[in-house]
Amino acid sequence: MSLQAFPAFATHWGLRNMAMPTEDNDGDMARDQSVAVARNQSAEARQRLIAFALAVLPLLCTLLQKIQKLLDEDFVKVVDALSSTQHSACGCKRRRVANTPRRQTVHRVQWDDILHRVSQRVLFMRYYRLSQDTFYHVLHRIRPMLVREGRHPSMLQLAISPEIMLAATLRWLAGGSYLDIMIIHGISKGSFYDSVHLVLEAIIHHFPLAFPCSDVVDIAKISQGVKKLAGGNHVFQHSIGFLDGILISIQCPSLQDTPKPTAFYTRKSKFALNAQGVCDSEMKFVYASIKTPGSTHDSTAWNNCNMSNWLQDTGIIPPPYYMMADAAYKSCERILTPFDLQYANTSTDNHRLFNLSFSSLRSKIECAWGLLINRFGIFWRPIRCKIVVAVQIVAVCMALHNLCLEYNRADNILGTYDGPESEMEDSSGRIRNDMVPPEHERIMSWNTCCDAMFCIYSPTSRHRQHG
């Protein structure tokens, strides 16, 4: 080491008090002595530094061990706290802790407990819109489509029973809120909507609205029912149903449902679907078509139906059978409509009598739509579903409406309305007998009205006069 670099070395190692050698010009001996002294002092400084390091090293090792122990204990907590903070900031779900069990115990509500609460016959019908016999009849038909196969036996114990799935769907169609249905039936929101979709598809599959097109016997049976409704009069003996449309209120469709949502906005300032329906003399729906938006005219909506083509094809529905519709439809040989009195010339009285008799019969389709809307409360407000699901809801409600008329005859169907009791209903919800005229009086008044007409109007003659 040179003498010029020695001051920096001494300052670094704390050797300021050491003697500073000087360069002597007298000879090499003095220079060697100075170098030897400096080397000795440097060796002593190194020894002192080594002793200090050996004394401090155990303390550093102990400190590092304590720090490592603290990190091992709190590492998981620190990482979870940081991850939860980051996930909450970005809106993600928190990661599951390793010690948390994967599946918690689920306690399902049993159908027997719910059935015990609504054990009364009238209460059960007002709650689910079906009698218990009809409920189990529907359940027996659709049960195979509600039970999911291939599940582990332990998972089947936690699965929702088909009774709960059908009951929750019926209560929702009756007008119940999904929040109340979730609490009463013990299911989550996702399970509720999954059950609704499964039940709707199962009912549509097992209870379709199929008109007997090629079956001449069934067509003649429907025609005989209309003739019997007319009191045996042969004026409308070949009618096979009553046609009319209705607007089903829905929410504003999205662009994902239809490329033109404005087509569903009607003249009544609401979004709706145009549903075309045909019923028989017993107010049962035998055909339905929900294909067109609410702004479509009834006549245009009917022309887009399959049954309109069936009537035009004589091989499917043979003449002289025809439909009875209101003035919104075009009169032809297969569609009978009332007279337009503006074009009546000399037979005005006869035309009015015909229209009176015609409207008395055609009111069955109006009553059928009214019963459908009053029975299922989901139609009391706009349906908040996609268009495809709304169409399924209408079809299912029409099928259930037919089942109510077929199996619920022991109980009055109007008793299922949840509104205030009218003057025509007694305390049990049934129609008072003293407010309804006897059957023979209604038939006599109908025959009197028909006999008062001077001529018989057929669809063919009506079509010629309108032409």
GROMACS .gro file of C-alpha atoms in nm:
model
  467
    1MET     CA    1   0.000   0.000   0.000
    2SER     CA    2   0.136   0.339  -0.094
    3LEU     CA    3   0.172   0.615   0.154
    4GLN     CA    4  -0.066   0.831  -0.047
    5ALA     CA    5  -0.352   0.577  -0.005
    6PHE     CA    6  -0.292   0.516   0.365
    7PRO     CA    7  -0.493   0.818   0.498
    8ALA     CA    8  -0.810   0.695   0.326
    9PHE     CA    9  -0.757   0.344   0.467
   10ALA     CA   10  -0.703   0.481   0.815
   11THR     CA   11  -1.013   0.697   0.798
   12HIS     CA   12  -1.227   0.398   0.684
   13TRP     CA   13  -1.116   0.164   0.963
   14GLY     CA   14  -1.106   0.426   1.241
   15LEU     CA   15  -0.731   0.448   1.274
   16ARG     CA   16  -0.703   0.823   1.283
   17ASN     CA   17  -0.496   0.816   1.604
   18MET     CA   18  -0.230   0.599   1.449
   19ALA     CA   19   0.100   0.762   1.363
   20MET     CA   20   0.129   0.876   1.009
   21PRO     CA   21   0.451   0.771   0.849
   22THR     CA   22   0.646   1.035   0.663
   23GLU     CA   23   0.873   1.001   0.376
   24ASP     CA   24   1.230   1.034   0.481
   25ASN     CA   25   1.486   1.136   0.230
   26ASP     CA   26   1.783   1.022   0.445
   27GLY     CA   27   1.774   0.663   0.340
   28ASP     CA   28   1.586   0.343   0.279
   29MET     CA   29   1.615   0.225   0.637
   30ALA     CA   30   1.383   0.489   0.773
   31ARG     CA   31   1.135   0.413   0.499
   32ASP     CA   32   1.132   0.044   0.578
   33GLN     CA   33   1.077   0.110   0.944
   34SER     CA   34   0.776   0.327   0.870
   35VAL     CA   35   0.626   0.061   0.643
   36ALA     CA   36   0.672  -0.207   0.909
   37VAL     CA   37   0.496   0.004   1.171
   38ALA     CA   38   0.206   0.068   0.936
   39ARG     CA   39   0.170  -0.303   0.858
   40ASN     CA   40   0.161  -0.390   1.227
   41GLN     CA   41  -0.107  -0.136   1.298
   42SER     CA   42  -0.313  -0.262   1.001
   43ALA     CA   43  -0.296  -0.620   1.129
   44GLU     CA   44  -0.417  -0.508   1.472
   45ALA     CA   45  -0.712  -0.323   1.310
   46ARG     CA   46  -0.808  -0.633   1.114
   47GLN     CA   47  -0.800  -0.844   1.430
   48ARG     CA   48  -1.027  -0.596   1.609
   49LEU     CA   49  -1.274  -0.601   1.316
   50ILE     CA   50  -1.278  -0.982   1.308
   51ALA     CA   51  -1.346  -0.997   1.682
   52PHE     CA   52  -1.632  -0.746   1.646
   53ALA     CA   53  -1.788  -0.946   1.361
   54LEU     CA   54  -1.766  -1.270   1.558
   55ALA     CA   55  -1.942  -1.103   1.852
   56VAL     CA   56  -2.221  -0.952   1.643
   57LEU     CA   57  -2.287  -1.259   1.417
   58PRO     CA   58  -2.474  -1.468   1.682
   59LEU     CA   59  -2.701  -1.176   1.752
   60LEU     CA   60  -2.781  -1.139   1.382
   61CYS     CA   61  -2.856  -1.511   1.350
   62THR     CA   62  -3.096  -1.499   1.646
   63LEU     CA   63  -3.273  -1.197   1.499
   64LEU     CA   64  -3.313  -1.366   1.160
   65GLN     CA   65  -3.458  -1.677   1.321
   66LYS     CA   66  -3.721  -1.474   1.506
   67ILE     CA   67  -3.815  -1.287   1.188
   68GLN     CA   68  -3.850  -1.616   0.995
   69LYS     CA   69  -4.074  -1.763   1.267
   70LEU     CA   70  -4.303  -1.461   1.260
   71LEU     CA   71  -4.326  -1.480   0.884
   72ASP     CA   72  -4.411  -1.850   0.891
   73GLU     CA   73  -4.696  -1.792   1.137
   74ASP     CA   74  -4.853  -1.486   0.975
   75PHE     CA   75  -4.777  -1.558   0.610
   76VAL     CA   76  -5.121  -1.707   0.527
   77LYS     CA   77  -5.303  -1.428   0.710
   78VAL     CA   78  -5.103  -1.160   0.536
   79VAL     CA   79  -5.158  -1.314   0.193
   80ASP     CA   80  -5.533  -1.359   0.252
   81ALA     CA   81  -5.564  -1.002   0.371
   82LEU     CA   82  -5.381  -0.871   0.066
   83SER     CA   83  -5.579  -1.093  -0.174
   84SER     CA   84  -5.912  -0.993  -0.021
   85THR     CA   85  -5.820  -0.627  -0.052
   86GLN     CA   86  -5.723  -0.667  -0.417
   87HIS     CA   87  -6.033  -0.875  -0.506
   88SER     CA   88  -6.267  -0.635  -0.330
   89ALA     CA   89  -6.111  -0.346  -0.518
   90CYS     CA   90  -6.165  -0.515  -0.857
   91GLY     CA   91  -6.511  -0.655  -0.771
   92CYS     CA   92  -6.411  -1.024  -0.770
   93LYS     CA   93  -6.512  -1.291  -0.526
   94ARG     CA   94  -6.289  -1.369  -0.231
   95ARG     CA   95  -6.082  -1.685  -0.254
   96ARG     CA   96  -6.200  -1.967  -0.034
   97VAL     CA   97  -5.986  -2.033   0.273
   98ALA     CA   98  -5.828  -2.377   0.274
   99ASN     CA   99  -5.978  -2.473   0.611
  100THR     CA  100  -6.336  -2.384   0.506
  101PRO     CA  101  -6.550  -2.693   0.426
  102ARG     CA  102  -6.642  -2.733   0.059
  103ARG     CA  103  -7.011  -2.804   0.115
  104GLN     CA  104  -7.229  -2.701   0.404
  105THR     CA  105  -7.530  -2.893   0.525
  106VAL     CA  106  -7.848  -2.801   0.331
  107HIS     CA  107  -8.187  -2.846   0.493
  108ARG     CA  108  -8.459  -2.875   0.228
  109VAL     CA  109  -8.822  -2.794   0.298
  110GLN     CA  110  -9.032  -3.107   0.270
  111TRP     CA  111  -9.344  -3.113   0.055
  112ASP     CA  112  -9.546  -3.266   0.340
  113ASP     CA  113  -9.478  -2.959   0.555
  114ILE     CA  114  -9.604  -2.726   0.282
  115LEU     CA  115  -9.904  -2.948   0.213
  116HIS     CA  116  -9.995  -2.938   0.581
  117ARG     CA  117 -10.013  -2.557   0.569
  118VAL     CA  118 -10.247  -2.555   0.267
  119SER     CA  119 -10.437  -2.872   0.349
  120GLN     CA  120 -10.775  -2.705   0.295
  121ARG     CA  121 -10.918  -2.766  -0.051
  122VAL     CA  122 -11.015  -2.405  -0.121
  123LEU     CA  123 -10.684  -2.270   0.010
  124PHE     CA  124 -10.484  -2.512  -0.204
  125MET     CA  125 -10.671  -2.405  -0.518
  126ARG     CA  126 -10.634  -2.037  -0.442
  127TYR     CA  127 -10.264  -2.083  -0.383
  128TYR     CA  128 -10.171  -2.311  -0.675
  129ARG     CA  129 -10.477  -2.265  -0.903
  130LEU     CA  130 -10.516  -2.643  -0.929
  131SER     CA  131 -10.693  -2.893  -0.710
  132GLN     CA  132 -10.483  -3.156  -0.538
  133ASP     CA  133 -10.602  -3.427  -0.777
  134THR     CA  134 -10.510  -3.213  -1.079
  135PHE     CA  135 -10.178  -3.123  -0.917
  136TYR     CA  136 -10.079  -3.487  -0.874
  137HIS     CA  137 -10.209  -3.571  -1.222
  138VAL     CA  138  -9.975  -3.313  -1.375
  139LEU     CA  139  -9.692  -3.421  -1.146
  140HIS     CA  140  -9.728  -3.784  -1.249
  141ARG     CA  141  -9.697  -3.690  -1.617
  142ILE     CA  142  -9.399  -3.455  -1.590
  143ARG     CA  143  -9.203  -3.625  -1.308
  144PRO     CA  144  -8.962  -3.811  -1.544
  145MET     CA  145  -8.846  -3.481  -1.693
  146LEU     CA  146  -8.789  -3.321  -1.352
  147VAL     CA  147  -8.575  -3.599  -1.200
  148ARG     CA  148  -8.212  -3.569  -1.308
  149GLU     CA  149  -8.053  -3.906  -1.372
  150GLY     CA  150  -7.691  -4.002  -1.316
  151ARG     CA  151  -7.652  -3.827  -0.982
  152HIS     CA  152  -7.478  -3.970  -0.679
  153PRO     CA  153  -7.717  -4.092  -0.406
  154SER     CA  154  -7.578  -3.834  -0.163
  155MET     CA  155  -7.659  -3.558  -0.413
  156LEU     CA  156  -8.014  -3.685  -0.464
  157GLN     CA  157  -8.085  -3.623  -0.097
  158LEU     CA  158  -8.001  -3.255  -0.145
  159ALA     CA  159  -8.187  -3.221  -0.477
  160ILE     CA  160  -8.515  -3.031  -0.499
  161SER     CA  161  -8.810  -3.266  -0.514
  162PRO     CA  162  -9.041  -3.257  -0.821
  163GLU     CA  163  -9.331  -3.159  -0.590
  164ILE     CA  164  -9.146  -2.847  -0.477
  165MET     CA  165  -9.046  -2.760  -0.834
  166LEU     CA  166  -9.403  -2.786  -0.963
  167ALA     CA  167  -9.551  -2.604  -0.663
  168ALA     CA  168  -9.304  -2.315  -0.691
  169THR     CA  169  -9.375  -2.277  -1.064
  170LEU     CA  170  -9.753  -2.285  -1.018
  171ARG     CA  171  -9.736  -2.027  -0.741
  172TRP     CA  172  -9.524  -1.803  -0.964
  173LEU     CA  173  -9.775  -1.839  -1.249
  174ALA     CA  174 -10.053  -1.759  -1.002
  175GLY     CA  175  -9.893  -1.420  -0.937
  176GLY     CA  176  -9.662  -1.487  -0.643
  177SER     CA  177  -9.332  -1.307  -0.599
  178TYR     CA  178  -9.017  -1.512  -0.638
  179LEU     CA  179  -8.890  -1.371  -0.307
  180ASP     CA  180  -9.184  -1.515  -0.113
  181ILE     CA  181  -9.167  -1.840  -0.309
  182MET     CA  182  -8.799  -1.880  -0.220
  183ILE     CA  183  -8.871  -1.845   0.151
  184ILE     CA  184  -9.180  -2.066   0.161
  185HIS     CA  185  -9.040  -2.349  -0.052
  186GLY     CA  186  -8.683  -2.329   0.079
  187ILE     CA  187  -8.496  -2.280  -0.249
  188SER     CA  188  -8.248  -2.027  -0.378
  189LYS     CA  189  -8.305  -1.779  -0.659
  190GLY     CA  190  -8.101  -1.978  -0.910
  191SER     CA  191  -8.273  -2.304  -0.816
  192PHE     CA  192  -8.612  -2.136  -0.847
  193TYR     CA  193  -8.558  -2.018  -1.204
  194ASP     CA  194  -8.402  -2.350  -1.302
  195SER     CA  195  -8.712  -2.526  -1.171
  196VAL     CA  196  -8.940  -2.287  -1.360
  197HIS     CA  197  -8.769  -2.358  -1.692
  198LEU     CA  198  -8.778  -2.733  -1.637
  199VAL     CA  199  -9.147  -2.733  -1.542
  200LEU     CA  200  -9.248  -2.511  -1.835
  201GLU     CA  201  -9.073  -2.735  -2.085
  202ALA     CA  202  -9.221  -3.049  -1.926
  203ILE     CA  203  -9.579  -2.918  -1.932
  204ILE     CA  204  -9.548  -2.804  -2.294
  205HIS     CA  205  -9.413  -3.147  -2.387
  206HIS     CA  206  -9.682  -3.353  -2.210
  207PHE     CA  207  -9.984  -3.119  -2.248
  208PRO     CA  208  -9.964  -2.965  -2.596
  209LEU     CA  209 -10.242  -2.761  -2.756
  210ALA     CA  210 -10.298  -2.968  -3.069
  211PHE     CA  211 -10.604  -2.918  -3.285
  212PRO     CA  212 -10.735  -3.249  -3.432
  213CYS     CA  213 -10.679  -3.152  -3.793
  214SER     CA  214 -10.708  -3.484  -3.974
  215ASP     CA  215 -10.934  -3.653  -3.720
  216VAL     CA  216 -11.285  -3.612  -3.858
  217VAL     CA  217 -11.441  -3.770  -3.549
  218ASP     CA  218 -11.287  -3.515  -3.310
  219ILE     CA  219 -11.374  -3.228  -3.543
  220ALA     CA  220 -11.734  -3.345  -3.555
  221LYS     CA  221 -11.732  -3.373  -3.175
  222ILE     CA  222 -11.628  -3.008  -3.140
  223SER     CA  223 -11.896  -2.909  -3.390
  224GLN     CA  224 -12.159  -3.099  -3.196
  225GLY     CA  225 -12.056  -2.913  -2.880
  226VAL     CA  226 -12.115  -2.578  -3.051
  227LYS     CA  227 -12.451  -2.701  -3.182
  228LYS     CA  228 -12.548  -2.812  -2.832
  229LEU     CA  229 -12.445  -2.474  -2.698
  230ALA     CA  230 -12.681  -2.316  -2.950
  231GLY     CA  231 -12.967  -2.516  -2.805
  232GLY     CA  232 -12.980  -2.771  -3.086
  233ASN     CA  233 -13.042  -2.508  -3.352
  234HIS     CA  234 -12.887  -2.587  -3.690
  235VAL     CA  235 -12.784  -2.228  -3.770
  236PHE     CA  236 -12.425  -2.275  -3.649
  237GLN     CA  237 -12.404  -2.652  -3.665
  238HIS     CA  238 -12.074  -2.666  -3.857
  239SER     CA  239 -11.873  -2.430  -3.639
  240ILE     CA  240 -11.556  -2.589  -3.496
  241GLY     CA  241 -11.440  -2.311  -3.267
  242PHE     CA  242 -11.431  -1.945  -3.174
  243LEU     CA  243 -11.135  -1.733  -3.278
  244ASP     CA  244 -11.002  -1.419  -3.112
  245GLY     CA  245 -10.674  -1.254  -3.016
  246ILE     CA  246 -10.542  -1.087  -2.704
  247LEU     CA  247 -10.244  -0.873  -2.607
  248ILE     CA  248 -10.009  -1.025  -2.347
  249SER     CA  249  -9.826  -0.744  -2.170
  250ILE     CA  250  -9.446  -0.786  -2.149
  251GLN     CA  251  -9.148  -0.573  -2.059
  252CYS     CA  252  -8.957  -0.381  -2.323
  253PRO     CA  253  -8.768  -0.643  -2.529
  254SER     CA  254  -8.393  -0.616  -2.560
  255LEU     CA  255  -8.193  -0.616  -2.880
  256GLN     CA  256  -8.081  -0.968  -2.796
  257ASP     CA  257  -8.442  -1.090  -2.812
  258THR     CA  258  -8.547  -0.912  -3.129
  259PRO     CA  259  -8.378  -0.676  -3.375
  260LYS     CA  260  -8.682  -0.445  -3.370
  261PRO     CA  261  -8.819  -0.393  -3.016
  262THR     CA  262  -9.046  -0.109  -3.127
  263ALA     CA  263  -9.263  -0.359  -3.315
  264PHE     CA  264  -9.393  -0.482  -2.979
  265TYR     CA  265  -9.515  -0.136  -2.874
  266THR     CA  266  -9.894  -0.127  -2.914
  267ARG     CA  267 -10.153   0.146  -2.954
  268LYS     CA  268 -10.236   0.095  -2.585
  269SER     CA  269  -9.897   0.240  -2.490
  270LYS     CA  270  -9.744  -0.086  -2.370
  271PHE     CA  271  -9.523  -0.364  -2.500
  272ALA     CA  272  -9.713  -0.683  -2.571
  273LEU     CA  273  -9.736  -1.009  -2.764
  274ASN     CA  274 -10.023  -1.084  -3.001
  275ALA     CA  275 -10.168  -1.421  -2.899
  276GLN     CA  276 -10.424  -1.591  -3.124
  277GLY     CA  277 -10.644  -1.855  -2.964
  278VAL     CA  278 -10.929  -2.087  -3.062
  279CYS     CA  279 -11.160  -2.242  -2.803
  280ASP     CA  280 -11.449  -2.487  -2.816
  281SER     CA  281 -11.795  -2.470  -2.663
  282GLU     CA  282 -11.654  -2.557  -2.317
  283MET     CA  283 -11.408  -2.266  -2.325
  284LYS     CA  284 -11.112  -2.500  -2.364
  285PHE     CA  285 -10.834  -2.383  -2.588
  286VAL     CA  286 -10.780  -2.615  -2.883
  287TYR     CA  287 -10.525  -2.402  -3.066
  288ALA     CA  288 -10.286  -2.118  -2.983
  289SER     CA  289 -10.031  -1.917  -3.179
  290ILE     CA  290  -9.795  -1.659  -3.025
  291LYS     CA  291  -9.573  -1.561  -3.318
  292THR     CA  292  -9.630  -1.192  -3.383
  293PRO     CA  293  -9.555  -0.872  -3.186
  294GLY     CA  294  -9.826  -0.664  -3.024
  295SER     CA  295  -9.845  -0.402  -3.297
  296THR     CA  296  -9.962  -0.663  -3.550
  297HIS     CA  297 -10.329  -0.659  -3.649
  298ASP     CA  298 -10.535  -0.965  -3.554
  299SER     CA  299 -10.611  -1.045  -3.916
  300THR     CA  300 -10.240  -1.036  -4.008
  301ALA     CA  301 -10.147  -1.240  -3.703
  302TRP     CA  302 -10.406  -1.502  -3.798
  303ASN     CA  303 -10.274  -1.526  -4.154
  304ASN     CA  304  -9.932  -1.613  -4.010
  305CYS     CA  305 -10.076  -1.903  -3.810
  306ASN     CA  306 -10.059  -2.265  -3.922
  307MET     CA  307 -10.430  -2.316  -3.867
  308SER     CA  308 -10.508  -2.047  -4.123
  309ASN     CA  309 -10.333  -2.262  -4.381
  310TRP     CA  310 -10.512  -2.572  -4.252
  311LEU     CA  311 -10.849  -2.410  -4.313
  312GLN     CA  312 -10.753  -2.318  -4.667
  313ASP     CA  313 -10.639  -2.674  -4.734
  314THR     CA  314 -10.958  -2.879  -4.768
  315GLY     CA  315 -10.760  -3.199  -4.717
  316ILE     CA  316 -10.673  -3.110  -4.357
  317ILE     CA  317 -10.998  -2.955  -4.232
  318PRO     CA  318 -11.271  -3.052  -4.477
  319PRO     CA  319 -11.569  -2.828  -4.553
  320PRO     CA  320 -11.830  -2.725  -4.446
  321TYR     CA  321 -11.653  -2.663  -4.111
  322TYR     CA  322 -11.557  -2.305  -4.031
  323MET     CA  323 -11.442  -2.070  -3.753
  324MET     CA  324 -11.638  -1.792  -3.586
  325ALA     CA  325 -11.450  -1.464  -3.534
  326ASP     CA  326 -11.522  -1.097  -3.475
  327ALA     CA  327 -11.514  -0.813  -3.727
  328ALA     CA  328 -11.136  -0.774  -3.696
  329TYR     CA  329 -11.092  -1.076  -3.925
  330LYS     CA  330 -11.169  -1.101  -4.294
  331SER     CA  331 -11.486  -1.288  -4.376
  332CYS     CA  332 -11.444  -1.584  -4.612
  333GLU     CA  333 -11.587  -1.930  -4.669
  334ARG     CA  334 -11.394  -2.072  -4.370
  335ILE     CA  335 -11.416  -1.768  -4.138
  336LEU     CA  336 -11.758  -1.644  -4.030
  337THR     CA  337 -11.781  -1.287  -3.898
  338PRO     CA  338 -12.078  -1.068  -3.797
  339PHE     CA  339 -12.253  -0.841  -4.044
  340ASP     CA  340 -12.127  -0.489  -4.089
  341LEU     CA  341 -12.451  -0.289  -4.055
  342GLN     CA  342 -12.311  -0.009  -4.267
  343TYR     CA  343 -12.351  -0.229  -4.576
  344ALA     CA  344 -12.697  -0.363  -4.484
  345ASN     CA  345 -12.976  -0.267  -4.727
  346THR     CA  346 -13.319  -0.415  -4.671
  347SER     CA  347 -13.258  -0.691  -4.415
  348THR     CA  348 -13.127  -0.472  -4.134
  349ASP     CA  349 -13.343  -0.638  -3.869
  350ASN     CA  350 -13.236  -0.984  -3.981
  351HIS     CA  351 -12.873  -0.879  -3.976
  352ARG     CA  352 -12.906  -0.745  -3.624
  353LEU     CA  353 -13.071  -1.064  -3.505
  354PHE     CA  354 -12.792  -1.264  -3.665
  355ASN     CA  355 -12.528  -1.048  -3.502
  356LEU     CA  356 -12.699  -1.088  -3.165
  357SER     CA  357 -12.705  -1.465  -3.194
  358PHE     CA  358 -12.353  -1.472  -3.332
  359SER     CA  359 -12.207  -1.259  -3.049
  360SER     CA  360 -12.384  -1.473  -2.789
  361LEU     CA  361 -12.199  -1.777  -2.915
  362ARG     CA  362 -11.868  -1.608  -2.988
  363SER     CA  363 -11.854  -1.469  -2.633
  364LYS     CA  364 -11.711  -1.806  -2.526
  365ILE     CA  365 -11.367  -1.708  -2.650
  366GLU     CA  366 -11.394  -1.378  -2.463
  367CYS     CA  367 -11.484  -1.569  -2.146
  368ALA     CA  368 -11.197  -1.812  -2.204
  369TRP     CA  369 -10.943  -1.530  -2.227
  370GLY     CA  370 -11.097  -1.362  -1.924
  371LEU     CA  371 -11.077  -1.679  -1.714
  372LEU     CA  372 -10.716  -1.731  -1.822
  373ILE     CA  373 -10.612  -1.379  -1.723
  374ASN     CA  374 -10.803  -1.384  -1.393
  375ARG     CA  375 -10.677  -1.729  -1.293
  376PHE     CA  376 -10.304  -1.670  -1.348
  377GLY     CA  377 -10.180  -1.353  -1.183
  378ILE     CA  378  -9.861  -1.344  -1.386
  379PHE     CA  379 -10.068  -1.169  -1.656
  380TRP     CA  380 -10.179  -0.893  -1.418
  381ARG     CA  381  -9.852  -0.708  -1.479
  382PRO     CA  382  -9.595  -0.708  -1.761
  383ILE     CA  383  -9.408  -1.036  -1.785
  384ARG     CA  384  -9.046  -0.965  -1.696
  385CYS     CA  385  -8.887  -1.244  -1.900
  386LYS     CA  386  -8.739  -1.297  -2.239
  387ILE     CA  387  -8.977  -1.327  -2.532
  388VAL     CA  388  -8.914  -1.701  -2.568
  389VAL     CA  389  -8.996  -1.761  -2.201
  390ALA     CA  390  -9.305  -1.535  -2.223
  391VAL     CA  391  -9.437  -1.747  -2.512
  392GLN     CA  392  -9.382  -2.060  -2.304
  393ILE     CA  393  -9.567  -1.904  -2.010
  394VAL     CA  394  -9.873  -1.828  -2.225
  395ALA     CA  395  -9.878  -2.181  -2.371
  396VAL     CA  396  -9.841  -2.342  -2.027
  397CYS     CA  397 -10.115  -2.130  -1.873
  398MET     CA  398 -10.352  -2.221  -2.156
  399ALA     CA  399 -10.279  -2.591  -2.102
  400LEU     CA  400 -10.335  -2.557  -1.727
  401HIS     CA  401 -10.654  -2.366  -1.798
  402ASN     CA  402 -10.786  -2.666  -1.991
  403LEU     CA  403 -10.691  -2.898  -1.706
  404CYS     CA  404 -10.875  -2.677  -1.459
  405LEU     CA  405 -11.191  -2.692  -1.668
  406GLU     CA  406 -11.158  -3.068  -1.707
  407TYR     CA  407 -11.067  -3.177  -1.354
  408ASN     CA  408 -11.179  -2.890  -1.132
  409ARG     CA  409 -11.550  -2.911  -1.211
  410ALA     CA  410 -11.635  -2.999  -0.852
  411ASP     CA  411 -11.496  -2.659  -0.750
  412ASN     CA  412 -11.605  -2.341  -0.918
  413ILE     CA  413 -11.324  -2.209  -1.134
  414LEU     CA  414 -11.406  -1.847  -1.058
  415GLY     CA  415 -11.338  -1.912  -0.691
  416THR     CA  416 -10.964  -1.904  -0.763
  417TYR     CA  417 -10.965  -1.531  -0.824
  418ASP     CA  418 -10.770  -1.350  -0.552
  419GLY     CA  419 -10.971  -1.029  -0.572
  420PRO     CA  420 -11.255  -0.919  -0.345
  421GLU     CA  421 -11.567  -1.131  -0.336
  422SER     CA  422 -11.843  -1.007  -0.563
  423GLU     CA  423 -12.213  -1.004  -0.499
  424MET     CA  424 -12.253  -1.319  -0.709
  425GLU     CA  425 -12.015  -1.520  -0.485
  426ASP     CA  426 -12.095  -1.669  -0.149
  427SER     CA  427 -11.856  -1.701   0.146
  428SER     CA  428 -11.681  -2.004  -0.008
  429GLY     CA  429 -11.616  -1.827  -0.339
  430ARG     CA  430 -11.879  -2.013  -0.542
  431ILE     CA  431 -12.137  -1.853  -0.767
  432ARG     CA  432 -12.473  -1.816  -0.600
  433ASN     CA  433 -12.740  -2.028  -0.767
  434ASP     CA  434 -13.006  -1.764  -0.729
  435MET     CA  435 -12.801  -1.521  -0.942
  436VAL     CA  436 -12.772  -1.755  -1.245
  437PRO     CA  437 -13.080  -1.836  -1.458
  438PRO     CA  438 -13.164  -2.205  -1.495
  439GLU     CA  439 -13.033  -2.391  -1.795
  440HIS     CA  440 -13.375  -2.446  -1.956
  441GLU     CA  441 -13.454  -2.074  -1.940
  442ARG     CA  442 -13.132  -1.989  -2.122
  443ILE     CA  443 -13.202  -2.249  -2.391
  444MET     CA  444 -13.558  -2.122  -2.439
  445SER     CA  445 -13.442  -1.763  -2.478
  446TRP     CA  446 -13.175  -1.876  -2.725
  447ASN     CA  447 -13.426  -2.074  -2.936
  448THR     CA  448 -13.666  -1.781  -2.934
  449CYS     CA  449 -13.392  -1.554  -3.067
  450CYS     CA  450 -13.294  -1.803  -3.339
  451ASP     CA  451 -13.653  -1.868  -3.446
  452ALA     CA  452 -13.711  -1.495  -3.487
  453MET     CA  453 -13.463  -1.483  -3.775
  454PHE     CA  454 -13.630  -1.504  -4.116
  455CYS     CA  455 -13.348  -1.674  -4.300
  456ILE     CA  456 -13.053  -1.896  -4.227
  457TYR     CA  457 -12.709  -1.750  -4.291
  458SER     CA  458 -12.428  -1.978  -4.394
  459PRO     CA  459 -12.064  -1.877  -4.439
  460THR     CA  460 -12.097  -1.924  -4.816
  461SER     CA  461 -12.390  -1.684  -4.846
  462ARG     CA  462 -12.221  -1.438  -4.609
  463HIS     CA  463 -11.912  -1.444  -4.824
  464ARG     CA  464 -12.113  -1.370  -5.139
  465GLN     CA  465 -12.291  -1.075  -4.977
  466HIS     CA  466 -11.967  -0.923  -4.849
  467GLY     CA  467 -11.803  -0.979  -5.187
   0.00000   0.00000   0.00000
